[in-house]
Structures are given as structure tokens and as C-alpha cells.
């Protein structure tokens, strides 16, 4: 299962974490989401490779932005 780690900016509390997690988990290919509030790092495990476009859309829906999408 592919794993993608990226940084989300603007999260300040556990409600932020819950919102980002919820939106990412709604993507059909996503099987697990782990968010580290202190660093903004988000790790997503999925059935297929997660696209930056899909992740960005989900994160925007939660009210935040992806600030770092490292190449893999």
C-alpha cells in the first residue's frame, strides 16, 4: 500500500486535526490518515497512489492548505 507524507499549514488544535483527517478519509483510495499537529505532517496510506490534486482538494475542504508536497 502506498504511503504519502506531506505538510499541512494552519492547523492549531485537535479540531483542525479531526477536520483534515475526516476530509482525507472520505477519499475512496485512502485507508489510513495520521496527522501530527506539532509539525503539520500528514501521512496517508492508500490502496493506490494518492494524487496531489485529490489531497489538496480534501485539505482545502477542511479549510487548510498543503504547504509541502515532497517528491517521492
PDB file of N, CA, C and O in Angstrom:
ATOM      1  N   UNK A   1       0.834  -1.184   0.000  1.00  0.00           N
ATOM      2  CA  UNK A   1       0.000   0.000   0.000  1.00  0.00           C
ATOM      3  C   UNK A   1       0.876   1.244   0.000  1.00  0.00           C
ATOM      4  O   UNK A   1       1.743   1.385   0.849  1.00  0.00           O
ATOM      5  N   UNK A   2       0.633   2.147  -0.941  1.00  0.00           N
ATOM      6  CA  UNK A   2       1.422   3.380  -1.000  1.00  0.00           C
ATOM      7  C   UNK A   2       1.170   4.280   0.213  1.00  0.00           C
ATOM      8  O   UNK A   2       0.059   4.349   0.726  1.00  0.00           O
ATOM      9  N   UNK A   3       2.227   4.967   0.629  1.00  0.00           N
ATOM     10  CA  UNK A   3       2.134   5.942   1.719  1.00  0.00           C
ATOM     11  C   UNK A   3       2.684   7.262   1.211  1.00  0.00           C
ATOM     12  O   UNK A   3       3.714   7.295   0.543  1.00  0.00           O
ATOM     13  N   UNK A   4       1.995   8.347   1.545  1.00  0.00           N
ATOM     14  CA  UNK A   4       2.426   9.680   1.131  1.00  0.00           C
ATOM     15  C   UNK A   4       2.437  10.567   2.374  1.00  0.00           C
ATOM     16  O   UNK A   4       1.479  10.598   3.136  1.00  0.00           O
ATOM     17  N   UNK A   5       3.541  11.302   2.574  1.00  0.00           N
ATOM     18  CA  UNK A   5       3.650  12.229   3.699  1.00  0.00           C
ATOM     19  C   UNK A   5       3.837  13.636   3.144  1.00  0.00           C
ATOM     20  O   UNK A   5       4.640  13.854   2.243  1.00  0.00           O
ATOM     21  N   UNK A   6       3.070  14.577   3.706  1.00  0.00           N
ATOM     22  CA  UNK A   6       3.144  15.970   3.269  1.00  0.00           C
ATOM     23  C   UNK A   6       2.835  16.866   4.461  1.00  0.00           C
ATOM     24  O   UNK A   6       2.461  16.389   5.527  1.00  0.00           O
ATOM     25  N   UNK A   7       3.003  18.168   4.287  1.00  0.00           N
ATOM     26  CA  UNK A   7       2.790  19.127   5.375  1.00  0.00           C
ATOM     27  C   UNK A   7       1.569  19.990   5.084  1.00  0.00           C
ATOM     28  O   UNK A   7       1.409  20.492   3.975  1.00  0.00           O
ATOM     29  N   UNK A   8       0.731  20.144   6.102  1.00  0.00           N
ATOM     30  CA  UNK A   8      -0.450  20.995   6.014  1.00  0.00           C
ATOM     31  C   UNK A   8      -0.227  22.190   6.939  1.00  0.00           C
ATOM     32  O   UNK A   8       0.163  22.033   8.094  1.00  0.00           O
ATOM     33  N   UNK A   9      -0.463  23.389   6.413  1.00  0.00           N
ATOM     34  CA  UNK A   9      -0.271  24.587   7.228  1.00  0.00           C
ATOM     35  C   UNK A   9      -1.603  25.093   7.763  1.00  0.00           C
ATOM     36  O   UNK A   9      -2.647  24.888   7.153  1.00  0.00           O
ATOM     37  N   UNK A  10      -1.521  25.729   8.934  1.00  0.00           N
ATOM     38  CA  UNK A  10      -2.696  26.375   9.508  1.00  0.00           C
ATOM     39  C   UNK A  10      -3.392  25.604  10.618  1.00  0.00           C
ATOM     40  O   UNK A  10      -4.292  26.130  11.250  1.00  0.00           O
ATOM     41  N   UNK A  11      -2.989  24.362  10.858  1.00  0.00           N
ATOM     42  CA  UNK A  11      -3.643  23.588  11.922  1.00  0.00           C
ATOM     43  C   UNK A  11      -3.116  24.037  13.278  1.00  0.00           C
ATOM     44  O   UNK A  11      -1.905  24.139  13.478  1.00  0.00           O
ATOM     45  N   UNK A  12      -4.046  24.301  14.227  1.00  0.00           N
ATOM     46  CA  UNK A  12      -3.634  24.798  15.542  1.00  0.00           C
ATOM     47  C   UNK A  12      -4.193  23.991  16.714  1.00  0.00           C
ATOM     48  O   UNK A  12      -3.805  24.235  17.850  1.00  0.00           O
ATOM     49  N   UNK A  13      -5.129  23.063  16.438  1.00  0.00           N
ATOM     50  CA  UNK A  13      -5.762  22.337  17.542  1.00  0.00           C
ATOM     51  C   UNK A  13      -6.236  20.954  17.082  1.00  0.00           C
ATOM     52  O   UNK A  13      -6.157  20.616  15.899  1.00  0.00           O
ATOM     53  N   UNK A  14      -6.759  20.193  18.012  1.00  0.00           N
ATOM     54  CA  UNK A  14      -7.241  18.850  17.682  1.00  0.00           C
ATOM     55  C   UNK A  14      -8.458  18.883  16.751  1.00  0.00           C
ATOM     56  O   UNK A  14      -8.680  17.955  15.981  1.00  0.00           O
ATOM     57  N   UNK A  15      -9.242  19.952  16.814  1.00  0.00           N
ATOM     58  CA  UNK A  15     -10.365  20.079  15.879  1.00  0.00           C
ATOM     59  C   UNK A  15      -9.840  20.191  14.449  1.00  0.00           C
ATOM     60  O   UNK A  15     -10.413  19.614  13.522  1.00  0.00           O
ATOM     61  N   UNK A  16      -8.754  20.918  14.265  1.00  0.00           N
ATOM     62  CA  UNK A  16      -8.117  21.026  12.951  1.00  0.00           C
ATOM     63  C   UNK A  16      -7.680  19.650  12.462  1.00  0.00           C
ATOM     64  O   UNK A  16      -7.924  19.284  11.307  1.00  0.00           O
ATOM     65  N   UNK A  17      -7.031  18.908  13.336  1.00  0.00           N
ATOM     66  CA  UNK A  17      -6.580  17.552  13.002  1.00  0.00           C
ATOM     67  C   UNK A  17      -7.760  16.691  12.587  1.00  0.00           C
ATOM     68  O   UNK A  17      -7.715  15.981  11.580  1.00  0.00           O
ATOM     69  N   UNK A  18      -8.842  16.761  13.357  1.00  0.00           N
ATOM     70  CA  UNK A  18     -10.031  15.950  13.063  1.00  0.00           C
ATOM     71  C   UNK A  18     -10.635  16.326  11.713  1.00  0.00           C
ATOM     72  O   UNK A  18     -11.052  15.452  10.945  1.00  0.00           O
ATOM     73  N   UNK A  19     -10.667  17.617  11.396  1.00  0.00           N
ATOM     74  CA  UNK A  19     -11.233  18.076  10.124  1.00  0.00           C
ATOM     75  C   UNK A  19     -10.416  17.581   8.938  1.00  0.00           C
ATOM     76  O   UNK A  19     -10.971  17.077   7.953  1.00  0.00           O
ATOM     77  N   UNK A  20      -9.099  17.722   9.016  1.00  0.00           N
ATOM     78  CA  UNK A  20      -8.227  17.264   7.935  1.00  0.00           C
ATOM     79  C   UNK A  20      -8.331  15.748   7.790  1.00  0.00           C
ATOM     80  O   UNK A  20      -8.462  15.221   6.682  1.00  0.00           O
ATOM     81  N   UNK A  21      -8.312  15.035   8.913  1.00  0.00           N
ATOM     82  CA  UNK A  21      -8.421  13.574   8.882  1.00  0.00           C
ATOM     83  C   UNK A  21      -9.727  13.142   8.236  1.00  0.00           C
ATOM     84  O   UNK A  21      -9.743  12.270   7.353  1.00  0.00           O
ATOM     85  N   UNK A  22     -10.813  13.756   8.641  1.00  0.00           N
ATOM     86  CA  UNK A  22     -12.131  13.391   8.116  1.00  0.00           C
ATOM     87  C   UNK A  22     -12.214  13.590   6.602  1.00  0.00           C
ATOM     88  O   UNK A  22     -12.698  12.715   5.885  1.00  0.00           O
ATOM     89  N   UNK A  23     -11.740  14.727   6.124  1.00  0.00           N
ATOM     90  CA  UNK A  23     -11.816  15.010   4.683  1.00  0.00           C
ATOM     91  C   UNK A  23     -10.934  14.052   3.880  1.00  0.00           C
ATOM     92  O   UNK A  23     -11.347  13.574   2.819  1.00  0.00           O
ATOM     93  N   UNK A  24      -9.744  13.761   4.379  1.00  0.00           N
ATOM     94  CA  UNK A  24      -8.870  12.830   3.661  1.00  0.00           C
ATOM     95  C   UNK A  24      -9.430  11.410   3.673  1.00  0.00           C
ATOM     96  O   UNK A  24      -9.332  10.691   2.680  1.00  0.00           O
ATOM     97  N   UNK A  25     -10.049  11.004   4.782  1.00  0.00           N
ATOM     98  CA  UNK A  25     -10.612   9.659   4.867  1.00  0.00           C
ATOM     99  C   UNK A  25     -11.803   9.464   3.934  1.00  0.00           C
ATOM    100  O   UNK A  25     -12.159   8.335   3.627  1.00  0.00           O
ATOM    101  N   UNK A  26     -12.402  10.559   3.469  1.00  0.00           N
ATOM    102  CA  UNK A  26     -13.513  10.447   2.532  1.00  0.00           C
ATOM    103  C   UNK A  26     -13.060  10.101   1.117  1.00  0.00           C
ATOM    104  O   UNK A  26     -13.878   9.700   0.290  1.00  0.00           O
ATOM    105  N   UNK A  27     -11.758  10.252   0.832  1.00  0.00           N
ATOM    106  CA  UNK A  27     -11.252   9.861  -0.482  1.00  0.00           C
ATOM    107  C   UNK A  27     -11.316   8.339  -0.584  1.00  0.00           C
ATOM    108  O   UNK A  27     -10.882   7.631   0.342  1.00  0.00           O
ATOM    109  N   UNK A  28     -11.852   7.795  -1.679  1.00  0.00           N
ATOM    110  CA  UNK A  28     -12.099   6.356  -1.766  1.00  0.00           C
ATOM    111  C   UNK A  28     -10.853   5.480  -1.656  1.00  0.00           C
ATOM    112  O   UNK A  28     -10.927   4.357  -1.143  1.00  0.00           O
ATOM    113  N   UNK A  29      -9.701   5.981  -2.080  1.00  0.00           N
ATOM    114  CA  UNK A  29      -8.488   5.167  -2.039  1.00  0.00           C
ATOM    115  C   UNK A  29      -7.785   5.182  -0.686  1.00  0.00           C
ATOM    116  O   UNK A  29      -6.922   4.356  -0.408  1.00  0.00           O
ATOM    117  N   UNK A  30      -8.152   6.104   0.197  1.00  0.00           N
ATOM    118  CA  UNK A  30      -7.456   6.275   1.483  1.00  0.00           C
ATOM    119  C   UNK A  30      -7.902   5.215   2.491  1.00  0.00           C
ATOM    120  O   UNK A  30      -9.088   4.988   2.697  1.00  0.00           O
ATOM    121  N   UNK A  31      -6.901   4.579   3.116  1.00  0.00           N
ATOM    122  CA  UNK A  31      -7.176   3.556   4.129  1.00  0.00           C
ATOM    123  C   UNK A  31      -6.775   3.989   5.536  1.00  0.00           C
ATOM    124  O   UNK A  31      -7.293   3.459   6.508  1.00  0.00           O
ATOM    125  N   UNK A  32      -5.846   4.969   5.648  1.00  0.00           N
ATOM    126  CA  UNK A  32      -5.417   5.423   6.972  1.00  0.00           C
ATOM    127  C   UNK A  32      -4.838   6.831   6.866  1.00  0.00           C
ATOM    128  O   UNK A  32      -4.202   7.169   5.866  1.00  0.00           O
ATOM    129  N   UNK A  33      -5.080   7.639   7.894  1.00  0.00           N
ATOM    130  CA  UNK A  33      -4.557   9.008   7.961  1.00  0.00           C
ATOM    131  C   UNK A  33      -3.968   9.216   9.342  1.00  0.00           C
ATOM    132  O   UNK A  33      -4.609   8.919  10.354  1.00  0.00           O
ATOM    133  N   UNK A  34      -2.739   9.739   9.401  1.00  0.00           N
ATOM    134  CA  UNK A  34      -2.090  10.070  10.668  1.00  0.00           C
ATOM    135  C   UNK A  34      -1.609  11.516  10.578  1.00  0.00           C
ATOM    136  O   UNK A  34      -0.835  11.855   9.678  1.00  0.00           O
ATOM    137  N   UNK A  35      -2.083  12.354  11.503  1.00  0.00           N
ATOM    138  CA  UNK A  35      -1.743  13.776  11.498  1.00  0.00           C
ATOM    139  C   UNK A  35      -0.976  14.121  12.764  1.00  0.00           C
ATOM    140  O   UNK A  35      -1.427  13.817  13.872  1.00  0.00           O
ATOM    141  N   UNK A  36       0.180  14.765  12.593  1.00  0.00           N
ATOM    142  CA  UNK A  36       0.979  15.238  13.730  1.00  0.00           C
ATOM    143  C   UNK A  36       0.768  16.747  13.847  1.00  0.00           C
ATOM    144  O   UNK A  36       1.293  17.518  13.033  1.00  0.00           O
ATOM    145  N   UNK A  37       0.004  17.167  14.829  1.00  0.00           N
ATOM    146  CA  UNK A  37      -0.338  18.583  14.996  1.00  0.00           C
ATOM    147  C   UNK A  37       0.904  19.452  15.187  1.00  0.00           C
ATOM    148  O   UNK A  37       1.001  20.534  14.610  1.00  0.00           O
ATOM    149  N   UNK A  38       1.865  18.987  15.959  1.00  0.00           N
ATOM    150  CA  UNK A  38       3.037  19.813  16.282  1.00  0.00           C
ATOM    151  C   UNK A  38       3.889  20.154  15.057  1.00  0.00           C
ATOM    152  O   UNK A  38       4.506  21.217  15.009  1.00  0.00           O
ATOM    153  N   UNK A  39       3.907  19.279  14.052  1.00  0.00           N
ATOM    154  CA  UNK A  39       4.722  19.529  12.858  1.00  0.00           C
ATOM    155  C   UNK A  39       3.885  19.826  11.613  1.00  0.00           C
ATOM    156  O   UNK A  39       4.421  20.304  10.611  1.00  0.00           O
ATOM    157  N   UNK A  40       2.600  19.496  11.660  1.00  0.00           N
ATOM    158  CA  UNK A  40       1.748  19.649  10.493  1.00  0.00           C
ATOM    159  C   UNK A  40       1.907  18.524   9.486  1.00  0.00           C
ATOM    160  O   UNK A  40       1.305  18.544   8.416  1.00  0.00           O
ATOM    161  N   UNK A  41       2.711  17.528   9.827  1.00  0.00           N
ATOM    162  CA  UNK A  41       2.958  16.411   8.913  1.00  0.00           C
ATOM    163  C   UNK A  41       1.753  15.482   8.889  1.00  0.00           C
ATOM    164  O   UNK A  41       1.225  15.097   9.924  1.00  0.00           O
ATOM    165  N   UNK A  42       1.345  15.128   7.687  1.00  0.00           N
ATOM    166  CA  UNK A  42       0.215  14.231   7.475  1.00  0.00           C
ATOM    167  C   UNK A  42       0.723  13.037   6.676  1.00  0.00           C
ATOM    168  O   UNK A  42       1.353  13.210   5.629  1.00  0.00           O
ATOM    169  N   UNK A  43       0.459  11.840   7.180  1.00  0.00           N
ATOM    170  CA  UNK A  43       0.832  10.626   6.470  1.00  0.00           C
ATOM    171  C   UNK A  43      -0.441   9.896   6.091  1.00  0.00           C
ATOM    172  O   UNK A  43      -1.278   9.606   6.953  1.00  0.00           O
ATOM    173  N   UNK A  44      -0.580   9.621   4.796  1.00  0.00           N
ATOM    174  CA  UNK A  44      -1.767   8.970   4.268  1.00  0.00           C
ATOM    175  C   UNK A  44      -1.369   7.646   3.633  1.00  0.00           C
ATOM    176  O   UNK A  44      -0.453   7.594   2.807  1.00  0.00           O
ATOM    177  N   UNK A  45      -2.056   6.588   4.022  1.00  0.00           N
ATOM    178  CA  UNK A  45      -1.892   5.274   3.402  1.00  0.00           C
ATOM    179  C   UNK A  45      -3.111   5.042   2.529  1.00  0.00           C
ATOM    180  O   UNK A  45      -4.235   5.342   2.936  1.00  0.00           O
ATOM    181  N   UNK A  46      -2.876   4.504   1.328  1.00  0.00           N
ATOM    182  CA  UNK A  46      -3.977   4.335   0.391  1.00  0.00           C
ATOM    183  C   UNK A  46      -3.813   3.053  -0.426  1.00  0.00           C
ATOM    184  O   UNK A  46      -2.734   2.467  -0.474  1.00  0.00           O
ATOM    185  N   UNK A  47      -4.906   2.655  -1.058  1.00  0.00           N
ATOM    186  CA  UNK A  47      -4.884   1.473  -1.919  1.00  0.00           C
ATOM    187  C   UNK A  47      -4.090   1.732  -3.194  1.00  0.00           C
ATOM    188  O   UNK A  47      -3.453   0.832  -3.735  1.00  0.00           O
ATOM    189  N   UNK A  48      -4.175   2.958  -3.704  1.00  0.00           N
ATOM    190  CA  UNK A  48      -3.431   3.384  -4.892  1.00  0.00           C
ATOM    191  C   UNK A  48      -2.729   4.685  -4.561  1.00  0.00           C
ATOM    192  O   UNK A  48      -3.038   5.323  -3.557  1.00  0.00           O
ATOM    193  N   UNK A  49      -1.797   5.095  -5.410  1.00  0.00           N
ATOM    194  CA  UNK A  49      -1.043   6.330  -5.170  1.00  0.00           C
ATOM    195  C   UNK A  49      -1.991   7.522  -5.046  1.00  0.00           C
ATOM    196  O   UNK A  49      -2.846   7.744  -5.902  1.00  0.00           O
ATOM    197  N   UNK A  50      -1.850   8.281  -3.973  1.00  0.00           N
ATOM    198  CA  UNK A  50      -2.675   9.459  -3.725  1.00  0.00           C
ATOM    199  C   UNK A  50      -2.152  10.617  -4.561  1.00  0.00           C
ATOM    200  O   UNK A  50      -0.960  10.948  -4.499  1.00  0.00           O
ATOM    201  N   UNK A  51      -3.023  11.237  -5.339  1.00  0.00           N
ATOM    202  CA  UNK A  51      -2.592  12.369  -6.155  1.00  0.00           C
ATOM    203  C   UNK A  51      -2.560  13.637  -5.315  1.00  0.00           C
ATOM    204  O   UNK A  51      -3.336  13.801  -4.367  1.00  0.00           O
ATOM    205  N   UNK A  52      -1.680  14.544  -5.698  1.00  0.00           N
ATOM    206  CA  UNK A  52      -1.595  15.822  -5.013  1.00  0.00           C
ATOM    207  C   UNK A  52      -2.902  16.589  -5.178  1.00  0.00           C
ATOM    208  O   UNK A  52      -3.362  17.239  -4.242  1.00  0.00           O
ATOM    209  N   UNK A  53      -3.505  16.492  -6.341  1.00  0.00           N
ATOM    210  CA  UNK A  53      -4.758  17.192  -6.596  1.00  0.00           C
ATOM    211  C   UNK A  53      -5.867  16.722  -5.654  1.00  0.00           C
ATOM    212  O   UNK A  53      -6.596  17.533  -5.072  1.00  0.00           O
ATOM    213  N   UNK A  54      -6.008  15.401  -5.476  1.00  0.00           N
ATOM    214  CA  UNK A  54      -7.048  14.861  -4.593  1.00  0.00           C
ATOM    215  C   UNK A  54      -6.789  15.261  -3.153  1.00  0.00           C
ATOM    216  O   UNK A  54      -7.709  15.672  -2.434  1.00  0.00           O
ATOM    217  N   UNK A  55      -5.530  15.145  -2.709  1.00  0.00           N
ATOM    218  CA  UNK A  55      -5.187  15.506  -1.336  1.00  0.00           C
ATOM    219  C   UNK A  55      -5.414  16.995  -1.096  1.00  0.00           C
ATOM    220  O   UNK A  55      -5.989  17.385  -0.075  1.00  0.00           O
ATOM    221  N   UNK A  56      -4.983  17.829  -2.035  1.00  0.00           N
ATOM    222  CA  UNK A  56      -5.150  19.274  -1.884  1.00  0.00           C
ATOM    223  C   UNK A  56      -6.616  19.664  -1.811  1.00  0.00           C
ATOM    224  O   UNK A  56      -7.000  20.514  -1.004  1.00  0.00           O
ATOM    225  N   UNK A  57      -7.421  19.039  -2.629  1.00  0.00           N
ATOM    226  CA  UNK A  57      -8.851  19.327  -2.621  1.00  0.00           C
ATOM    227  C   UNK A  57      -9.473  18.971  -1.272  1.00  0.00           C
ATOM    228  O   UNK A  57     -10.258  19.740  -0.706  1.00  0.00           O
ATOM    229  N   UNK A  58      -9.119  17.809  -0.733  1.00  0.00           N
ATOM    230  CA  UNK A  58      -9.656  17.377   0.561  1.00  0.00           C
ATOM    231  C   UNK A  58      -9.195  18.312   1.680  1.00  0.00           C
ATOM    232  O   UNK A  58      -9.983  18.704   2.539  1.00  0.00           O
ATOM    233  N   UNK A  59      -7.928  18.677   1.667  1.00  0.00           N
ATOM    234  CA  UNK A  59      -7.379  19.551   2.701  1.00  0.00           C
ATOM    235  C   UNK A  59      -8.017  20.944   2.603  1.00  0.00           C
ATOM    236  O   UNK A  59      -8.350  21.555   3.623  1.00  0.00           O
ATOM    237  N   UNK A  60      -8.222  21.433   1.386  1.00  0.00           N
ATOM    238  CA  UNK A  60      -8.900  22.732   1.204  1.00  0.00           C
ATOM    239  C   UNK A  60     -10.329  22.678   1.734  1.00  0.00           C
ATOM    240  O   UNK A  60     -10.820  23.635   2.326  1.00  0.00           O
ATOM    241  N   UNK A  61     -10.999  21.558   1.512  1.00  0.00           N
ATOM    242  CA  UNK A  61     -12.369  21.383   2.008  1.00  0.00           C
ATOM    243  C   UNK A  61     -12.404  21.516   3.534  1.00  0.00           C
ATOM    244  O   UNK A  61     -13.378  22.008   4.109  1.00  0.00           O
ATOM    245  N   UNK A  62     -11.331  21.076   4.193  1.00  0.00           N
ATOM    246  CA  UNK A  62     -11.234  21.182   5.651  1.00  0.00           C
ATOM    247  C   UNK A  62     -10.858  22.601   6.088  1.00  0.00           C
ATOM    248  O   UNK A  62     -10.930  22.919   7.274  1.00  0.00           O
ATOM    249  N   UNK A  63     -10.421  23.434   5.133  1.00  0.00           N
ATOM    250  CA  UNK A  63     -10.082  24.817   5.454  1.00  0.00           C
ATOM    251  C   UNK A  63      -8.600  25.096   5.582  1.00  0.00           C
ATOM    252  O   UNK A  63      -8.208  26.132   6.122  1.00  0.00           O
ATOM    253  N   UNK A  64      -7.751  24.209   5.057  1.00  0.00           N
ATOM    254  CA  UNK A  64      -6.303  24.340   5.206  1.00  0.00           C
ATOM    255  C   UNK A  64      -5.631  24.164   3.853  1.00  0.00           C
ATOM    256  O   UNK A  64      -6.286  23.908   2.853  1.00  0.00           O
ATOM    257  N   UNK A  65      -4.306  24.305   3.819  1.00  0.00           N
ATOM    258  CA  UNK A  65      -3.566  24.133   2.575  1.00  0.00           C
ATOM    259  C   UNK A  65      -2.364  23.222   2.781  1.00  0.00           C
ATOM    260  O   UNK A  65      -1.799  23.169   3.887  1.00  0.00           O
ATOM    261  N   UNK A  66      -1.992  22.544   1.723  1.00  0.00           N
ATOM    262  CA  UNK A  66      -0.764  21.753   1.744  1.00  0.00           C
ATOM    263  C   UNK A  66       0.377  22.708   1.430  1.00  0.00           C
ATOM    264  O   UNK A  66       0.379  23.374   0.393  1.00  0.00           O
ATOM    265  N   UNK A  67       1.339  22.785   2.336  1.00  0.00           N
ATOM    266  CA  UNK A  67       2.459  23.715   2.149  1.00  0.00           C
ATOM    267  C   UNK A  67       3.709  23.010   1.652  1.00  0.00           C
ATOM    268  O   UNK A  67       4.645  23.682   1.190  1.00  0.00           O
ATOM    269  N   UNK A  68       3.750  21.691   1.720  1.00  0.00           N
ATOM    270  CA  UNK A  68       4.927  20.949   1.264  1.00  0.00           C
ATOM    271  C   UNK A  68       4.475  19.576   0.773  1.00  0.00           C
ATOM    272  O   UNK A  68       3.890  18.813   1.521  1.00  0.00           O
ATOM    273  N   UNK A  69       4.756  19.296  -0.500  1.00  0.00           N
ATOM    274  CA  UNK A  69       4.435  18.011  -1.125  1.00  0.00           C
ATOM    275  C   UNK A  69       5.733  17.451  -1.669  1.00  0.00           C
ATOM    276  O   UNK A  69       6.089  17.670  -2.835  1.00  0.00           O
ATOM    277  N   UNK A  70       6.512  16.751  -0.834  1.00  0.00           N
ATOM    278  CA  UNK A  70       7.827  16.262  -1.259  1.00  0.00           C
ATOM    279  C   UNK A  70       7.714  15.240  -2.396  1.00  0.00           C
ATOM    280  O   UNK A  70       6.766  14.458  -2.451  1.00  0.00           O
ATOM    281  N   UNK A  71       8.679  15.258  -3.279  1.00  0.00           N
ATOM    282  CA  UNK A  71       8.748  14.258  -4.340  1.00  0.00           C
ATOM    283  C   UNK A  71       9.065  12.902  -3.721  1.00  0.00           C
ATOM    284  O   UNK A  71       9.749  12.816  -2.708  1.00  0.00           O
ATOM    285  N   UNK A  72       8.514  11.866  -4.331  1.00  0.00           N
ATOM    286  CA  UNK A  72       8.796  10.519  -3.825  1.00  0.00           C
ATOM    287  C   UNK A  72       9.372   9.666  -4.903  1.00  0.00           C
ATOM    288  O   UNK A  72       9.151   9.802  -6.044  1.00  0.00           O
TER     289      UNK A  72
END
